[in-house]
PDB file of C-alpha atoms and ligand atoms in Angstrom:
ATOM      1  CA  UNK A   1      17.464 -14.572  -1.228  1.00 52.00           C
ATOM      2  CA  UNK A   2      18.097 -12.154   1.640  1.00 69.00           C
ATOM      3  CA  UNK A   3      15.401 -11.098   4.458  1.00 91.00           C
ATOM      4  CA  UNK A   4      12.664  -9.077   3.457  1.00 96.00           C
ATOM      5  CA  UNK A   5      12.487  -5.342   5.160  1.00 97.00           C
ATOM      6  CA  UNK A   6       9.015  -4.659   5.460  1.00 98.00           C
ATOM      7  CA  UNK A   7       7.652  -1.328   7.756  1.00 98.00           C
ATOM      8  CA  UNK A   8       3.894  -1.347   7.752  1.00 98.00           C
ATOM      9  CA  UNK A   9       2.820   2.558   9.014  1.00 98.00           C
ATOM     10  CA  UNK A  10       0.116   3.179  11.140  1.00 98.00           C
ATOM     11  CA  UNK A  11      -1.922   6.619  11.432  1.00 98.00           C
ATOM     12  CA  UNK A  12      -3.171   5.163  14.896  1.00 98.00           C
ATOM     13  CA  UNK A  13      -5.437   7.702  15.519  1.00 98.00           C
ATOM     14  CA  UNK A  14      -8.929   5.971  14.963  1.00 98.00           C
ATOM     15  CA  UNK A  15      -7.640   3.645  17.404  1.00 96.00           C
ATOM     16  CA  UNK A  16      -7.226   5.739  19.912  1.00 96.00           C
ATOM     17  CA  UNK A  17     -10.177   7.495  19.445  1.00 97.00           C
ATOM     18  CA  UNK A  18     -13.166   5.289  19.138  1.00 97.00           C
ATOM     19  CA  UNK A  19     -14.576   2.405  20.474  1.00 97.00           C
ATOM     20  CA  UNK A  20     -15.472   0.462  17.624  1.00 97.00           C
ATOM     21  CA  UNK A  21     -11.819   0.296  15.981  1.00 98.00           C
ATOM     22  CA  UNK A  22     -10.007  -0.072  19.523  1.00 97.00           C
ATOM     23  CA  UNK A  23     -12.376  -3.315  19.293  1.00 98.00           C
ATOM     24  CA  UNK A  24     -11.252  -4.864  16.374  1.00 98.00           C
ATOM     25  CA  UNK A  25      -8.082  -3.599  16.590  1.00 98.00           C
ATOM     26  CA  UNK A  26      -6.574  -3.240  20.303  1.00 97.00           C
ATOM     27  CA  UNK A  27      -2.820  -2.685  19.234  1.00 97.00           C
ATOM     28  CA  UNK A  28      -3.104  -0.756  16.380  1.00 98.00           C
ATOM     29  CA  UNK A  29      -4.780  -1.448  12.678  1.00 98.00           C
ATOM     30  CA  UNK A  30      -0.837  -1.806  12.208  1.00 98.00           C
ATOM     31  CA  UNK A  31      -0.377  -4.412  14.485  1.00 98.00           C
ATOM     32  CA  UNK A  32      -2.632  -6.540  12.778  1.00 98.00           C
ATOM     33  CA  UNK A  33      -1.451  -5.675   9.243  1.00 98.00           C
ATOM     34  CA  UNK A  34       2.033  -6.606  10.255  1.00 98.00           C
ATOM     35  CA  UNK A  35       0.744 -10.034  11.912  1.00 98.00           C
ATOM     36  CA  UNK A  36      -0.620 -10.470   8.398  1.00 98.00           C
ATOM     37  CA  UNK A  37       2.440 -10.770   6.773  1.00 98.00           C
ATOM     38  CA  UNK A  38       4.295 -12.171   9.004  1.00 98.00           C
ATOM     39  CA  UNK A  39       1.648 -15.248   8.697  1.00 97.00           C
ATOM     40  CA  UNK A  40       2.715 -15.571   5.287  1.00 98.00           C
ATOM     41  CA  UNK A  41       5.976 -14.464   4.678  1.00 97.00           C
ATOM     42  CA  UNK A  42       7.323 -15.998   7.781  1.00 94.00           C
ATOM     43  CA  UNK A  43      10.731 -16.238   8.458  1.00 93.00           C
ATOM     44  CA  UNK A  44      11.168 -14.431   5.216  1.00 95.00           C
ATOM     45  CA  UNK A  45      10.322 -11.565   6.324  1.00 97.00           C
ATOM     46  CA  UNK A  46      11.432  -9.036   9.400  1.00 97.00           C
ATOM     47  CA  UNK A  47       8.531  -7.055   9.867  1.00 98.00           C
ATOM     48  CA  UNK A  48       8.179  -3.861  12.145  1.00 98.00           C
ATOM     49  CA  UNK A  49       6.025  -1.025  12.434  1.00 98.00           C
ATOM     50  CA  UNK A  50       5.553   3.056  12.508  1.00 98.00           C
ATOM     51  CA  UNK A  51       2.818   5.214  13.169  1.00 98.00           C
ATOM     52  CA  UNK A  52       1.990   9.117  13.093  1.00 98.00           C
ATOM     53  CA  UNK A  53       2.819  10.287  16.516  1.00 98.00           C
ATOM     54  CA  UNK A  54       6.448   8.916  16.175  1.00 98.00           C
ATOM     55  CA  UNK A  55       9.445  11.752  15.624  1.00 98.00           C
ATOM     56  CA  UNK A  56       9.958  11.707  11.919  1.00 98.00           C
ATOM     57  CA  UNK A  57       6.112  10.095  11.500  1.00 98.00           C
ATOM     58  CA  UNK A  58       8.847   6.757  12.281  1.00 98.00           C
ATOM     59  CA  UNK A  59      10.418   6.995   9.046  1.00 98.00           C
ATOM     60  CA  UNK A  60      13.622   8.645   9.621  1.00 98.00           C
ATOM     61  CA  UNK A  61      16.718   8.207   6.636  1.00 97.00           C
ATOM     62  CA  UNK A  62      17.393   5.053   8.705  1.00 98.00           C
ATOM     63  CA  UNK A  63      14.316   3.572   8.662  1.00 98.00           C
ATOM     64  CA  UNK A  64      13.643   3.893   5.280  1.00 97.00           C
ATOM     65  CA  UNK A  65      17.161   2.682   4.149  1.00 95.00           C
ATOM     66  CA  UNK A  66      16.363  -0.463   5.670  1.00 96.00           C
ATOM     67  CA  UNK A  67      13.112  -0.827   4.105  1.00 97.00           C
ATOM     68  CA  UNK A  68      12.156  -3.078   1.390  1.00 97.00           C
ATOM     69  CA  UNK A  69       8.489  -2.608   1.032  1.00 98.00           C
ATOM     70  CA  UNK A  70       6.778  -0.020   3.085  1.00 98.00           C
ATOM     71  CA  UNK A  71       2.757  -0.187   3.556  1.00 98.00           C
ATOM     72  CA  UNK A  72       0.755   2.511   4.391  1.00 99.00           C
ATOM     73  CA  UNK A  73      -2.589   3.289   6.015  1.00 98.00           C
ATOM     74  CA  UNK A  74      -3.536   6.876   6.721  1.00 98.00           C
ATOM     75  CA  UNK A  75      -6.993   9.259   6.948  1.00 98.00           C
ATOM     76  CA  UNK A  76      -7.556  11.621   9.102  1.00 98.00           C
ATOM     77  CA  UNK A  77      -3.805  13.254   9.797  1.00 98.00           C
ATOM     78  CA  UNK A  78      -3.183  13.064   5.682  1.00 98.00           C
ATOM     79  CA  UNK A  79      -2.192  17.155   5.231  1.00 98.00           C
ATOM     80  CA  UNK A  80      -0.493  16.830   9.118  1.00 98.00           C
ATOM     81  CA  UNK A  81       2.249  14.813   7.331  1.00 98.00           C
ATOM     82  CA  UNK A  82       5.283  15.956   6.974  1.00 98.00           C
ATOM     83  CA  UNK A  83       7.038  16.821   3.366  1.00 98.00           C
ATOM     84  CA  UNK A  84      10.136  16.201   4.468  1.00 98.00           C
ATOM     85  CA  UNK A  85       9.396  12.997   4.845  1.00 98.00           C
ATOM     86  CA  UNK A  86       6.659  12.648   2.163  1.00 98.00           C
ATOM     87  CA  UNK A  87       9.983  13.420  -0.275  1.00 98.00           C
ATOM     88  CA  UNK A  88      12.155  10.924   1.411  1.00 98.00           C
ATOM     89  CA  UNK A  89       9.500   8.123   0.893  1.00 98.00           C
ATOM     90  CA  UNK A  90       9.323   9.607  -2.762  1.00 98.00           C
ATOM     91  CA  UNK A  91      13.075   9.204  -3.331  1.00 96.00           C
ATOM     92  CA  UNK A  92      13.107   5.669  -1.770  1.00 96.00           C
ATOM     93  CA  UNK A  93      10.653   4.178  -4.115  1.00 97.00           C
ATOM     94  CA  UNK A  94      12.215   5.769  -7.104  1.00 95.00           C
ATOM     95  CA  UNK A  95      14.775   4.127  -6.029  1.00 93.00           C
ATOM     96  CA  UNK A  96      13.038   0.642  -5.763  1.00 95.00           C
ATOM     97  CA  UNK A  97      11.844   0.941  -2.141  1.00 97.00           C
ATOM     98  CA  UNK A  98       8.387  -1.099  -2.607  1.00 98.00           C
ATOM     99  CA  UNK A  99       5.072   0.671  -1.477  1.00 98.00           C
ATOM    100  CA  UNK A 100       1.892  -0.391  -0.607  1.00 99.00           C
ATOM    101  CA  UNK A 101      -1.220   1.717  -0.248  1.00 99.00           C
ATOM    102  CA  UNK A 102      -4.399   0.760   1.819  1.00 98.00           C
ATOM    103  CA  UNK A 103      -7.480   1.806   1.573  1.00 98.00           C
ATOM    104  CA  UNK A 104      -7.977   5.569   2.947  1.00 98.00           C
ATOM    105  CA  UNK A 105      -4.212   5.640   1.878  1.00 98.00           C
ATOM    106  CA  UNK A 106      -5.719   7.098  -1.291  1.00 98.00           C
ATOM    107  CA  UNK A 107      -5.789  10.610  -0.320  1.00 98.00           C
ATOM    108  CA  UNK A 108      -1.957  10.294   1.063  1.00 98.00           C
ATOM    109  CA  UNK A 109       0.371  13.107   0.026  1.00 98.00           C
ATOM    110  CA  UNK A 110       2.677   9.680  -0.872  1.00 98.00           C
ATOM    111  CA  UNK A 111       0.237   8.211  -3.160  1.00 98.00           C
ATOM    112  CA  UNK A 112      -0.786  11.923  -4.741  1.00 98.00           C
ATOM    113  CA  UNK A 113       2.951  12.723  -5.568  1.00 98.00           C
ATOM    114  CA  UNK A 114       3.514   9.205  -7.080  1.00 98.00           C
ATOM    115  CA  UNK A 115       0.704   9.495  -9.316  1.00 98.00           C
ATOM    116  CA  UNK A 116      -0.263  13.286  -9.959  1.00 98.00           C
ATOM    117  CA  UNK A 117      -3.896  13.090 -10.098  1.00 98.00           C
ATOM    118  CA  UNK A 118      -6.150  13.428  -7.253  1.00 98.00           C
ATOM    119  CA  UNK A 119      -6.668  10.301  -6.451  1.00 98.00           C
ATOM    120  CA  UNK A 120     -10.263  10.494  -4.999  1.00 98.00           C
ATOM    121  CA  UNK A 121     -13.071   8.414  -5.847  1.00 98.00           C
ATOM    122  CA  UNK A 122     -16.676   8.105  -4.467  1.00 98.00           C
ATOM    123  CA  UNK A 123     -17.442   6.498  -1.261  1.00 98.00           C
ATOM    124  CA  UNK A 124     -20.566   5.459   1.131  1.00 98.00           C
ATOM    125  CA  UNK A 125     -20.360   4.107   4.374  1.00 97.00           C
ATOM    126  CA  UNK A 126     -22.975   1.401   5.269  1.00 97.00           C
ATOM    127  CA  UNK A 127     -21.726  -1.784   5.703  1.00 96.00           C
ATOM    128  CA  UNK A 128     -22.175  -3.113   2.187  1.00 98.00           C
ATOM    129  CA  UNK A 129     -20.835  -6.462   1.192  1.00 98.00           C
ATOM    130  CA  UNK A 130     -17.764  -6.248  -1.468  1.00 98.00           C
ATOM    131  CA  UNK A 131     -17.018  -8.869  -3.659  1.00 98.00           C
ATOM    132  CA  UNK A 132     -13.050  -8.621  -4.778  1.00 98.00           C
ATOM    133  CA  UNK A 133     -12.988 -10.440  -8.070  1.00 98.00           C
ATOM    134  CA  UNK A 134      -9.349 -11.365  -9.088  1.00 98.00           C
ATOM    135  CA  UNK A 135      -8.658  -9.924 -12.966  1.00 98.00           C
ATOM    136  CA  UNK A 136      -5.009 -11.452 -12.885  1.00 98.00           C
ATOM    137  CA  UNK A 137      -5.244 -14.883 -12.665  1.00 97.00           C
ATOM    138  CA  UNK A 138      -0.857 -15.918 -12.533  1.00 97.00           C
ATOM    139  CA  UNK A 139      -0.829 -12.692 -11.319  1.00 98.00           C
ATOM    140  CA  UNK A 140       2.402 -13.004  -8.055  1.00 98.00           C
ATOM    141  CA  UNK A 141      -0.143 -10.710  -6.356  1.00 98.00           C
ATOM    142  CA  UNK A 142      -3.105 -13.189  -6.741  1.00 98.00           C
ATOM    143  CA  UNK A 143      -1.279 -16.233  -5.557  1.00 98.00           C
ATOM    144  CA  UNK A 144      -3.600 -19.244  -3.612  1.00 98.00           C
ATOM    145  CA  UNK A 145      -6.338 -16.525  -4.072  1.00 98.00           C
ATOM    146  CA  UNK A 146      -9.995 -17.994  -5.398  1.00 97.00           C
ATOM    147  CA  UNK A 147     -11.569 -16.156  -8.266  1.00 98.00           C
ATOM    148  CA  UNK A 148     -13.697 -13.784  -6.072  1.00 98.00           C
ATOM    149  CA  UNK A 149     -13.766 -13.388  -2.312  1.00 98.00           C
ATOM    150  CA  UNK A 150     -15.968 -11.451  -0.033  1.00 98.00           C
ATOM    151  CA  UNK A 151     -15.731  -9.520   2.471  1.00 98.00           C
ATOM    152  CA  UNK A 152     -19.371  -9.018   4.595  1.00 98.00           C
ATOM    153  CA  UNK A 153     -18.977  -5.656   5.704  1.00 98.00           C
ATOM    154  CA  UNK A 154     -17.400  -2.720   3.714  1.00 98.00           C
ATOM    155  CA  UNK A 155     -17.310   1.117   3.217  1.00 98.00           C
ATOM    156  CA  UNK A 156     -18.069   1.382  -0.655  1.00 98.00           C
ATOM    157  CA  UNK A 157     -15.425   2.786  -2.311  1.00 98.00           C
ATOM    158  CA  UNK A 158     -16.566   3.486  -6.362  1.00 98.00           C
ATOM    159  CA  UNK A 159     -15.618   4.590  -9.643  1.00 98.00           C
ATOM    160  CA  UNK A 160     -14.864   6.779 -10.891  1.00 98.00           C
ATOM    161  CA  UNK A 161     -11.073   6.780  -8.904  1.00 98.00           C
ATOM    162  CA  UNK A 162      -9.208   9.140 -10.274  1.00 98.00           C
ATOM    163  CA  UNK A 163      -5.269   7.284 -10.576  1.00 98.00           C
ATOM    164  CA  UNK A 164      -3.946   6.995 -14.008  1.00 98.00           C
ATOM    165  CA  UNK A 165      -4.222   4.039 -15.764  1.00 98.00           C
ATOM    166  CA  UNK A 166      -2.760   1.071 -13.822  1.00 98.00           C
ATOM    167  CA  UNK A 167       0.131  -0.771 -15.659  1.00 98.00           C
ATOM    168  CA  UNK A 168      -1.486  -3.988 -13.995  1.00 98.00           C
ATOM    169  CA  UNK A 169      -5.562  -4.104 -12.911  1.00 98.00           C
ATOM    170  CA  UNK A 170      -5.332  -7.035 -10.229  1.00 98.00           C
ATOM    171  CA  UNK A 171      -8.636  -6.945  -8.304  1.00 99.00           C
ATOM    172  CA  UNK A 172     -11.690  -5.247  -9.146  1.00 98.00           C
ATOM    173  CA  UNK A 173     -14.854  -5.130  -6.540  1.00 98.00           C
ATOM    174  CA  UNK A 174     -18.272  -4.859  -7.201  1.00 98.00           C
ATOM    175  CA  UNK A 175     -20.525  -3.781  -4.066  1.00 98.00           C
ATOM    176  CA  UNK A 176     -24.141  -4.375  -2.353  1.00 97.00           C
ATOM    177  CA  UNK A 177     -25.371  -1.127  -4.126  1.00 96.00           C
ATOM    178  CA  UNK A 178     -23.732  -1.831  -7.546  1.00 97.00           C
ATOM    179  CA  UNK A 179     -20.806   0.203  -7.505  1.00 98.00           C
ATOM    180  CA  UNK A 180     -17.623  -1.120  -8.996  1.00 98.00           C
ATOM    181  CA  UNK A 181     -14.454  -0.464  -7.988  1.00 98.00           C
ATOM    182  CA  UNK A 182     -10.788  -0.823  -9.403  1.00 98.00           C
ATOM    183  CA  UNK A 183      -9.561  -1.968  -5.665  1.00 98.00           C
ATOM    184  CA  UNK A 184      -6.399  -3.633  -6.647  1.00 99.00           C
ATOM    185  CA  UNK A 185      -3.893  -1.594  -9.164  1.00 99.00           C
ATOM    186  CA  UNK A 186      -0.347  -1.929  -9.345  1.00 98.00           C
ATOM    187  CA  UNK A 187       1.511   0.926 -10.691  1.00 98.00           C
ATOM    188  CA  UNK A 188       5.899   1.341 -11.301  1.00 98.00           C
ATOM    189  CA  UNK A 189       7.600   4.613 -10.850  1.00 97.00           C
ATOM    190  CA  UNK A 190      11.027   4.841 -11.103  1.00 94.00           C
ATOM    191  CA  UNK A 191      12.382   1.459 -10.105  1.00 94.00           C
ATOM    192  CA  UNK A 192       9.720   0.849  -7.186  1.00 97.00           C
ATOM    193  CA  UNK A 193       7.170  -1.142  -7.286  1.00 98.00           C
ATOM    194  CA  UNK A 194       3.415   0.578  -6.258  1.00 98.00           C
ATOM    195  CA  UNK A 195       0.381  -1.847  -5.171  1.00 99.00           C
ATOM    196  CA  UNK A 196      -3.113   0.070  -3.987  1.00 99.00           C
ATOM    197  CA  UNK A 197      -5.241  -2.274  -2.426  1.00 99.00           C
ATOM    198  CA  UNK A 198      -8.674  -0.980  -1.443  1.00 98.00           C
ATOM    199  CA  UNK A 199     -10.590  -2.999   1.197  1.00 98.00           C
ATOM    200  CA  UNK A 200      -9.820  -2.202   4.653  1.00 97.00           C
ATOM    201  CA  UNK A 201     -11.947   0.573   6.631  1.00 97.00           C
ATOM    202  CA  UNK A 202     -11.121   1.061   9.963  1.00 97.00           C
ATOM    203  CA  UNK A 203     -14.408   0.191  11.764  1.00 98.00           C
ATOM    204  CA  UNK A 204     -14.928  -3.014   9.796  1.00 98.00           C
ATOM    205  CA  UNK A 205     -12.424  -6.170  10.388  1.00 98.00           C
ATOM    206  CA  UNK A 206     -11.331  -6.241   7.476  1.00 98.00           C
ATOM    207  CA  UNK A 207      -7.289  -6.734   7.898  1.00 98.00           C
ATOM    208  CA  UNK A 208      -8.340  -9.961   9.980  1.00 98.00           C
ATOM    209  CA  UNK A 209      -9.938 -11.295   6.648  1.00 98.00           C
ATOM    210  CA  UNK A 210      -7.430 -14.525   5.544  1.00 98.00           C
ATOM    211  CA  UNK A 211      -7.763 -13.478   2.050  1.00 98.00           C
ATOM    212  CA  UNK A 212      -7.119 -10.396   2.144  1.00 98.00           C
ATOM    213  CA  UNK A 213      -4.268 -10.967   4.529  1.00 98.00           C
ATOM    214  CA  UNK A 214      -2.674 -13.087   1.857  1.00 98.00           C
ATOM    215  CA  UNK A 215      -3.270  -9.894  -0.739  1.00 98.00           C
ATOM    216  CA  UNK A 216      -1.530  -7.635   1.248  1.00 98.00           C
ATOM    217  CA  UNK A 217       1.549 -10.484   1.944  1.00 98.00           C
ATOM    218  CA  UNK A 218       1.894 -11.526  -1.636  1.00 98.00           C
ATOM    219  CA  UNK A 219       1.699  -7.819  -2.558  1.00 98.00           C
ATOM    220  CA  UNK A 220       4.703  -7.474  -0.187  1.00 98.00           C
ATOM    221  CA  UNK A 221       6.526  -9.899  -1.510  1.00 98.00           C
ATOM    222  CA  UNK A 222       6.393  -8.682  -5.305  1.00 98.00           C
ATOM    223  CA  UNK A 223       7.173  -5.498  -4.319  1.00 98.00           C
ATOM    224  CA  UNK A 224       9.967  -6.209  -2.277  1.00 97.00           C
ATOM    225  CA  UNK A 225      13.405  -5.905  -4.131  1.00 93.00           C
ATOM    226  CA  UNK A 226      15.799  -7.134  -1.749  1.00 84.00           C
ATOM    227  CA  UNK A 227      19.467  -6.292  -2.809  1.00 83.00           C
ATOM    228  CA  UNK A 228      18.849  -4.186  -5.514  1.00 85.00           C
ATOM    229  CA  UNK A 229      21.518  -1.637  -6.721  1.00 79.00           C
ATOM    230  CA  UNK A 230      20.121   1.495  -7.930  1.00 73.00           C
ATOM    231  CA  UNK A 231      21.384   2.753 -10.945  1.00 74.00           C
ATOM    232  CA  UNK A 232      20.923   5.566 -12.566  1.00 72.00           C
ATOM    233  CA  UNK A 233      23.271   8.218 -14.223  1.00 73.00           C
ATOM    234  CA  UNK A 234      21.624  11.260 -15.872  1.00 78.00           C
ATOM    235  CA  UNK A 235      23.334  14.147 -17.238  1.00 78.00           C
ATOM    236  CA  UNK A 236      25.775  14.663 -20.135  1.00 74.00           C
ATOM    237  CA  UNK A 237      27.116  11.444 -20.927  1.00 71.00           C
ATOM    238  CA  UNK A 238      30.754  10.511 -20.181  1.00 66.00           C
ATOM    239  CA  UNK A 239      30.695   7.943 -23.335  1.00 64.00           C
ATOM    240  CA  UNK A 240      34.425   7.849 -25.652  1.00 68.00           C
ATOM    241  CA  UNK A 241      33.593   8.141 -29.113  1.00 66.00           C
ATOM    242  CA  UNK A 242      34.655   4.061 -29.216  1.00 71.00           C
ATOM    243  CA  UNK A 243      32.297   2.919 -26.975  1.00 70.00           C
ATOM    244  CA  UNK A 244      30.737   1.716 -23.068  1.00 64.00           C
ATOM    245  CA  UNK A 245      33.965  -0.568 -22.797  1.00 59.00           C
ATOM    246  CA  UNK A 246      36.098   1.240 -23.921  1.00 52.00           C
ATOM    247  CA  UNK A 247      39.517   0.575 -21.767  1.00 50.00           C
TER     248      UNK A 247
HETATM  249 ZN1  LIG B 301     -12.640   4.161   5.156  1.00 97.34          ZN
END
């Protein structure tokens, strides 16, 4: 099995912005995500990383041809991203490029265009505790994960979250104020591979958490399909009246 590509993006604005997240967080929200990974997928995985401010967002035709799985964790510079490469992303995972989609990610262009619905929910920002409970026991994505974790401090994210229905529900949370929340859905399109994973506000230290570091690795690894040949022929078909193998 060949090395898996993985590019975790970065907005990396928060960080440079206020205190709090430079604190939990002093090379980048991305930094840490990719350290993440890299703690589980080990030598398996060649991990880099890309944030807003780069030309091309980071992502340039290159980039994204080398990329097996590409994670993403944006807010506040959603509508400054450009369609260009919105589209190229789109292609890639149609393609079989995986994707994964934190938190705040929600309100991507990426993630809209992927699913067509709005893809907004409701949301409170106090600190609650969440409680992830696992729905997929077996599930690749829930591998060496307990039944339910916690995480102490959280920005409430609840229903209704307007995605289409998942084809797999892997985590659902439930929060201090009794919210609940469909925070792990994994969604095809095309031939990629889609994973949303909710937990992870930026003034909270929430991608140190060990279990939700192993989430967002295993997550990785489903979605990764290293090697894959895309195939795909539309169009009026070229078929002889005797058949595929026809000589
Ligand atoms: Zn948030």
């Amino acid at each position: 099995m060949g090395t898996l590509r993985v590019t975790v993006w970065g907005e990396n604005l928060h960080e440079q912005r206020e205190a709090i997240v430079q604190a939990h967080y002093p090379r980048g929200m991305h930094a840490t995500i990719a350290e993440g990974i890299e703690e589980h997928l080990g030598q398996r995985a060649h991990v880099r990383t890309a944030t807003f401010e780069q030309p091309q967002h980071g992502l340039s035709e290159e980039v994204l041809a080398e990329t097996d799985v590409l994670t993403w964790w944006g807010h506040i510079a959603h509508a400054g991203v450009d369609d260009t490469v919105v589209e190229r992303i789109r292609e890639r995972v149609l393609l079989g490029m995986g994707l994964i989609v934190l938190h705040s990610g929600h309100g991507s262009k990426i993630f809209g265009r992927l699913m067509g619905t709005t893809c907004m929910l409701r949301w409170r920002d106090a600190g609650e505790r969440e409680l992830v409970w696992n729905v997929a026991p077996g599930h690749p994505i829930t591998r060496g994960l307990p039944e339910v974790f916690a995480i102490p401090e959280q920005e409430m994210y609840g229903e209704f979250f307007d995605i289409p229905q998942p084809d797999e529900l892997i985590f659902i949370s439930s929060f201090t104020g009794g919210e609940v929340f469909r925070s792990g859905c994994a969604f095809r399109r095309g031939q990629g591979r889609i994973f949303y994973f909710s937990p992870g506000h930026e003034t909270y230290p929430v991608y140190h958490h060990p279990a939700v570091r192993r989430v967002i690795a295993n997550a990785v690894d489903w979605a990764a399909q290293p090697g894959l040949a895309p195939y795909s022929t539309f169009g009026k078909a070229l078929k002889s009246p005797t058949g595929w193998y026809a000589p």
